[in-house]
Amino acid sequence: MADPATATAAHAPLTRVVLGVTGGIAAYKAAELARLFVKAGVAVDVVMTGAATRFVTPMTFQALTGRPVATDLWTSGASNAMDHIEITRGADLVVVAPASADFIARLAHGRADDLLSTLCLARECPLLVAPAMNVQMWSNAATQRNVKRIADDGIAILGPGSGDQACGETGDGRMLEAQEIFDAVVASRVPRVLAGRSVLVTAGPTFEAIDPVRGITNASSGKMGFALARAAAEAGADVTLVAGPTSLPTPAGVDRIDVVSAAEMADAVFARADRCDVFVAVAAVADYRPVQVHAHKVKKRAEPMTLALEPTVDILASVAARPNAPFCVGFAAESQDVVKLGEDKRRRKKVAMLVANRAQDALGADDNQVTILDDSGAHALPRADKLVLARRLIAEIAARLPGR
Ligand SMILES: Cc1cc2nc3c(=O)[nH]c(=O)nc-3n(C[C@H](O)[C@H](O)[C@H](O)COP(=O)(O)O)c2cc1C
């Protein structure tokens, strides 16, 4: 079965990649990257520079990928002495990780003085590079000039990240983690159907305080909303994610605003709703909140306690009712009659598209089964990983956007 990270109807699947490894301390992380591709069912042809073989042996990559590793321009491997051309033919893309300062300089000048630089020059497929170097090397004007030049040539630059470096210094130049590079490579295959669009997403639960230590919340994990934010960013959108309390990491390229209560979430959304093209309300917003929030911890007593609740503001319906409302997408988690109750909610809130799911299946799970409801009826999607579903839903939203 295909890996959920790469499997989706909404983007071109990866079948074979060329992984270039150059000489830097981060070369060891390329082994993990190779493993992630293999795990996702992607064939990996590793090409190493001479310097890279000083850091990690070709045998490591050969064992991980189950394929020969090419290191020399003058020794033919799988092909007829034309490795410098043949290796990239039919490959989906070349990713160089780590990319040394020296290798980036060679790319910038169109050099072809070893196998990896030659095949990068001779390739027909996209090239992505993940720089990895000391902070001073990275910030040096020569490196910055070279990076700009290769970016202008259409080469995608992944990172670098910032933080502690192997040399003991701290700053920009750290290679992204293998998982981040893998995710960026997968994202590069997603059609940019939301390029130039602004998307606002809410995710997670809300927490309505009773006193300083207690409150009312729900079982939403935020996974579906975070997956949608990630999928929208992959599709080229400018994404803002308003997140209730959750410890999930922020998807790459997404602007995140953390909130706690329904009122805070409403404020964050209302301040941005006029500036977005699409509003996707995935958060499980509390319907009611305590009328009174106690300033101090409520003490236990023998007699029963009654908590007075008042309704919270309806964020989705309020945004949908605006004069120049964005394209609104709601989510409905119901424990029974999912499609009927979802359609009732869609009509009541006057939204173009609503995604209905069974609360028992959806909340906290890694996968889900949903039904899209719109003016043309109910469209059930097959059960899938939430990221796969999110990419499909983004494609469905893009297809329904006015002025496409
Ligand atoms: C111990 C050591 C660590 C190095 N780490 C890096 C590094 O992280 N990034 C980098 O750009 N160069 C680094 N270098 C320098 C490169 O290995 C050197 O520029 C080499 O020529 C790169 O060759 P390549 O681009 O063909 O792989 C390091 C060198 C040594 C000796």
XYZ file of C-alpha atoms in Angstrom, residues 157-369:
213
model
C 15.975 25.964 -2.005
C 14.789 23.982 1.028
C 15.702 25.856 4.205
C 18.201 26.119 5.682
C 17.036 26.021 9.260
C 18.505 27.833 12.199
C 19.951 26.606 15.485
C 22.923 24.814 17.049
C 25.520 23.671 14.520
C 27.975 20.774 14.550
C 30.847 23.298 14.625
C 29.544 24.658 17.936
C 28.237 27.928 16.531
C 24.572 28.930 16.362
C 22.616 30.506 13.520
C 21.353 29.963 9.984
C 22.795 27.203 7.830
C 21.575 24.038 9.559
C 20.147 21.504 7.147
C 16.412 20.928 7.565
C 15.538 17.654 9.258
C 15.080 14.651 6.963
C 11.314 14.610 7.559
C 11.042 18.304 6.655
C 12.969 17.740 3.419
C 10.836 14.709 2.605
C 7.644 16.713 3.226
C 8.914 19.579 1.063
C 9.760 17.176 -1.766
C 6.273 15.643 -1.591
C 4.742 19.134 -1.437
C 6.660 20.138 -4.564
C 4.553 17.593 -6.478
C 1.227 19.107 -5.437
C -0.445 21.206 -8.159
C -0.428 24.900 -7.131
C -4.204 25.147 -7.412
C -4.425 27.792 -4.664
C -1.499 29.982 -5.789
C -2.277 33.622 -5.049
C -5.184 32.696 -2.748
C -5.431 33.446 0.925
C -6.855 30.705 3.142
C -7.943 30.982 6.774
C -8.326 27.709 8.714
C -9.481 27.043 12.267
C -8.435 23.847 14.020
C -8.522 22.003 17.320
C -10.791 22.345 20.321
C -11.529 25.456 22.349
C -11.260 25.673 26.132
C -13.888 27.592 28.073
C -12.636 28.442 31.538
C -14.710 27.695 34.643
C -12.014 28.855 37.060
C -8.207 29.286 36.810
C -7.581 25.540 36.561
C -10.739 24.012 35.088
C -12.681 24.379 31.909
C -14.937 22.837 29.274
C -13.269 21.402 26.181
C -13.707 18.496 23.753
C -11.812 15.605 22.170
C -10.737 17.381 18.965
C -7.018 16.800 18.300
C -6.646 19.442 15.585
C -5.164 16.867 13.176
C -7.712 17.446 10.392
C -7.432 21.247 10.514
C -3.633 21.138 10.642
C -3.608 18.715 7.695
C -5.871 21.099 5.749
C -3.630 24.059 6.544
C -0.631 22.053 5.354
C -2.402 20.913 2.182
C -3.504 24.484 1.403
C 0.076 25.732 1.823
C 1.348 22.908 -0.393
C -1.167 24.040 -3.007
C 0.405 27.493 -2.996
C -2.014 29.378 -0.714
C -1.062 32.009 1.825
C -2.378 30.201 4.931
C -3.303 31.453 8.394
C -4.177 28.801 10.951
C -6.128 29.811 14.059
C -5.494 26.950 16.470
C -7.176 26.050 19.723
C -5.144 24.292 22.456
C -3.095 21.509 20.818
C 0.557 20.501 20.845
C 0.694 19.751 17.104
C 3.654 21.274 15.211
C 2.930 24.155 12.828
C 2.926 23.005 9.180
C 5.724 24.488 7.040
C 4.905 27.870 5.542
C 1.770 28.371 7.671
C 1.180 31.460 9.819
C -0.222 30.211 13.159
C -2.246 32.075 15.764
C -2.857 30.238 19.037
C -6.081 30.895 20.898
C -7.818 29.278 23.851
C -11.521 30.159 24.000
C -14.279 30.375 21.380
C -14.369 34.150 21.895
C -10.631 34.437 21.199
C -11.002 32.246 18.119
C -13.888 34.425 16.908
C -11.831 37.595 17.398
C -8.855 36.133 15.489
C -11.095 34.971 12.631
C -13.240 38.113 12.396
C -10.105 40.294 12.202
C -8.955 38.348 9.126
C -12.117 37.094 7.418
C -12.420 40.038 5.021
C -8.898 39.466 3.709
C -9.192 35.767 2.848
C -10.540 34.031 -0.251
C -11.381 30.793 1.562
C -12.430 30.148 5.154
C -12.301 26.544 6.359
C -13.870 26.117 9.797
C -12.548 22.800 11.096
C -12.210 23.703 14.784
C -14.547 22.036 17.256
C -15.673 25.308 18.809
C -17.537 25.080 22.109
C -21.250 25.763 21.648
C -21.604 26.972 25.236
C -19.371 28.612 27.819
C -19.796 29.208 31.548
C -21.694 32.419 32.253
C -19.348 33.123 35.144
C -15.592 32.497 35.207
C -14.517 32.218 38.825
C -11.438 34.263 39.717
C -10.285 31.592 42.198
C -10.433 27.815 42.226
C -13.938 26.582 43.038
C -13.917 24.520 46.214
C -15.622 21.141 46.474
C -18.809 21.005 48.533
C -21.159 18.203 49.538
C -24.166 19.525 47.618
C -24.595 19.228 43.772
C -23.275 22.119 41.721
C -25.048 23.742 38.776
C -23.052 25.417 36.070
C -24.902 28.087 34.088
C -23.875 28.120 30.406
C -24.478 30.612 27.622
C -24.121 30.113 23.866
C -20.879 31.163 22.185
C -20.786 33.158 18.977
C -21.271 31.092 15.772
C -18.005 31.820 13.934
C -18.815 30.043 10.671
C -22.336 31.446 10.297
C -21.108 34.954 11.140
C -18.374 34.851 8.484
C -20.715 33.306 5.893
C -23.251 36.115 6.528
C -20.754 38.890 5.737
C -21.490 40.977 2.637
C -18.259 39.960 0.878
C -17.933 36.574 2.516
C -15.042 34.316 1.502
C -15.783 30.853 0.102
C -16.845 29.135 3.331
C -16.307 25.480 4.140
C -17.725 23.999 7.329
C -17.118 20.720 9.099
C -19.769 18.781 10.975
C -18.949 15.959 13.390
C -22.180 14.140 14.188
C -22.684 10.978 16.192
C -25.733 9.891 14.163
C -27.550 10.747 10.880
C -24.288 12.313 9.727
C -25.361 13.295 6.216
C -28.821 14.590 7.172
C -27.619 16.610 10.166
C -24.639 17.858 8.148
C -26.904 19.066 5.348
C -29.198 20.763 7.912
C -26.115 22.564 9.289
C -24.955 23.562 5.805
C -28.306 25.159 5.006
C -28.665 26.767 8.429
C -25.207 28.351 8.241
C -25.551 29.115 4.511
C -22.180 27.695 3.466
C -21.281 26.453 -0.012
C -19.559 23.283 1.116
C -19.718 21.223 4.265
C -17.648 18.184 5.199
C -19.616 15.740 7.338
C -18.030 13.001 9.418
C -18.881 10.675 12.261
C -17.613 12.159 15.527
C -16.741 8.699 16.891
C -14.484 8.019 13.853
C -13.004 11.452 13.390
C -11.988 12.987 16.717
C -8.367 12.230 17.543
C -7.941 9.572 14.819
C -5.232 9.606 12.131
C -7.648 8.698 9.373
C -11.247 9.565 8.599
C -14.178 8.959 6.291
